[in-house]
Coordinates of C-alpha atoms in Angstrom, one line a residue:
M1 CA -22.8 3.1 -12.5
L2 CA -21.8 2.2 -8.6
S3 CA -18.7 0.5 -9.3
Q4 CA -17.6 3.4 -11.9
I5 CA -18.0 5.7 -8.8
A6 CA -16.0 3.8 -6.8
D7 CA -13.3 3.2 -9.2
C8 CA -13.0 7.0 -9.7
F9 CA -13.3 7.4 -5.9
L10 CA -10.3 5.2 -5.5
S11 CA -8.4 6.7 -8.0
L12 CA -8.6 10.5 -6.8
T13 CA -8.0 8.7 -3.1
H14 CA -4.6 7.0 -4.9
H15 CA -3.7 10.6 -6.6
H16 CA -4.3 12.6 -3.2
C17 CA -1.8 10.4 -1.0
S18 CA 0.8 10.2 -4.0
L19 CA 0.5 13.9 -4.1
Y20 CA 1.2 14.4 -0.4
S21 CA 3.5 11.6 0.2
M22 CA 6.2 13.5 -1.9
S23 CA 5.9 16.4 0.2
S24 CA 6.5 17.3 3.7
S25 CA 4.9 18.5 6.7
V26 CA 4.9 20.4 9.7
V27 CA 2.9 21.2 12.6
V28 CA 3.0 24.6 13.6
A29 CA 1.2 24.6 17.4
N30 CA 0.3 28.0 19.6
I31 CA -1.0 30.4 16.9
P32 CA -2.7 33.0 18.7
L33 CA -6.4 32.8 17.5
S34 CA -6.5 36.1 15.9
V35 CA -3.8 35.3 12.9
S36 CA -5.3 33.9 10.1
D37 CA -4.4 31.3 7.5
V38 CA -3.8 34.2 5.1
T39 CA -1.4 36.0 7.1
L40 CA 0.8 32.9 7.7
L41 CA 0.7 32.2 3.7
K42 CA 1.7 36.1 4.0
F43 CA 4.3 35.9 6.0
F44 CA 5.9 33.1 4.0
G45 CA 5.7 35.1 0.7
K46 CA 7.5 37.9 2.6
T47 CA 10.2 36.6 4.8
M48 CA 10.1 33.1 4.3
K49 CA 11.3 33.6 0.6
G50 CA 12.1 29.5 -1.3
C51 CA 9.4 28.0 1.3
T52 CA 6.4 27.3 -0.6
V53 CA 3.4 26.0 1.8
K54 CA 1.0 24.2 -0.5
H55 CA -1.9 23.4 1.6
I56 CA -2.7 24.4 5.5
Q57 CA -5.4 22.1 7.3
P58 CA -6.6 22.3 11.1
F59 CA -4.7 19.6 13.4
P60 CA -5.4 16.9 14.5
D61 CA -8.5 18.0 12.7
A62 CA -11.7 20.6 12.7
Y63 CA -13.2 19.9 15.7
H64 CA -9.9 19.8 18.3
Y65 CA -7.1 22.1 16.7
I66 CA -8.5 25.2 18.7
N67 CA -7.0 25.4 22.1
E68 CA -10.1 27.8 24.0
V69 CA -8.5 28.3 27.6
A70 CA -4.7 29.2 25.7
S71 CA -6.3 31.2 22.8
T72 CA -4.3 29.4 20.1
R73 CA -4.9 26.5 17.2
S74 CA -2.7 24.5 15.8
V75 CA -2.6 23.7 11.7
Q76 CA -0.6 21.3 9.6
L77 CA 1.6 23.0 6.5
F78 CA 2.3 20.8 3.2
L79 CA 5.2 22.0 1.8
E80 CA 6.7 21.4 -1.6
G81 CA 9.7 19.9 -0.7
D82 CA 11.9 18.6 2.6
Q83 CA 14.4 21.4 2.1
E84 CA 12.3 23.7 4.3
V85 CA 11.5 22.0 7.6
D86 CA 14.6 23.2 9.2
V87 CA 14.3 26.8 8.1
I88 CA 10.7 26.6 8.9
K89 CA 11.4 25.0 12.7
K90 CA 14.0 27.3 13.4
T91 CA 11.7 30.4 12.1
F92 CA 8.3 29.1 14.5
E93 CA 10.3 28.9 17.4
D94 CA 12.1 32.4 17.5
E95 CA 9.8 34.3 19.9
R96 CA 10.1 37.3 17.3
T97 CA 7.7 35.6 14.9
M98 CA 4.8 35.8 16.4
Q99 CA 5.0 39.0 17.4
Q100 CA 5.5 39.4 13.5
L101 CA 2.6 37.3 13.0
I102 CA 0.5 39.5 15.3
E103 CA 1.9 42.6 13.6
M104 CA 0.9 41.4 10.4
E105 CA -2.6 40.4 11.6
K106 CA -3.1 44.2 12.5
E107 CA -2.1 45.7 9.5
L108 CA -4.0 43.0 7.5
S109 CA -7.4 44.1 9.9
S110 CA -6.5 47.4 9.3
T111 CA -6.0 47.5 5.7
H112 CA -9.3 45.7 4.7
Q113 CA -11.5 47.1 8.0
L114 CA -11.7 43.6 9.9
E115 CA -12.9 43.7 13.2
T116 CA -10.7 41.2 15.3
K117 CA -11.5 40.8 19.4
V118 CA -10.0 37.6 19.8
A119 CA -8.4 37.0 23.5
A120 CA -4.2 37.2 23.8
S121 CA -2.8 34.6 23.5
Q122 CA -1.0 33.0 26.7
V123 CA 1.9 31.5 25.1
R124 CA 5.3 33.5 24.7
R125 CA 6.2 31.2 21.3
L126 CA 5.0 28.9 18.3
S127 CA 5.8 25.2 18.6
V128 CA 6.8 23.1 15.5
T129 CA 6.7 19.3 15.0
T130 CA 7.8 18.1 11.9
A131 CA 5.6 15.0 10.5

């Protein structure tokens, strides 16, 4: 029984690794804490047609991804293909993108009557690193 569980785990792990090795990823830093993953996905849907985000996760991990001093966080975006990386890099490094994300979050919060009280970010723009 234990060996069957181990075989199943190894099979799932191998499949998981091969799934992400075929896609590209980028790390986006300096995202204001008030901007949710839902807002990031909405941003991709509205402004970046053709760029498909398959998965969003904290970067480098769930414990270290928040910069409390700057009120920002970092995430890793897994993309469908590598042709999207340059477009995403240019878009997220544009100073206007952060303001667009903040405005989209405010709109989302007011639409759903959410109250977000997070300190303003102390950085001017997002930073993107290809992984």
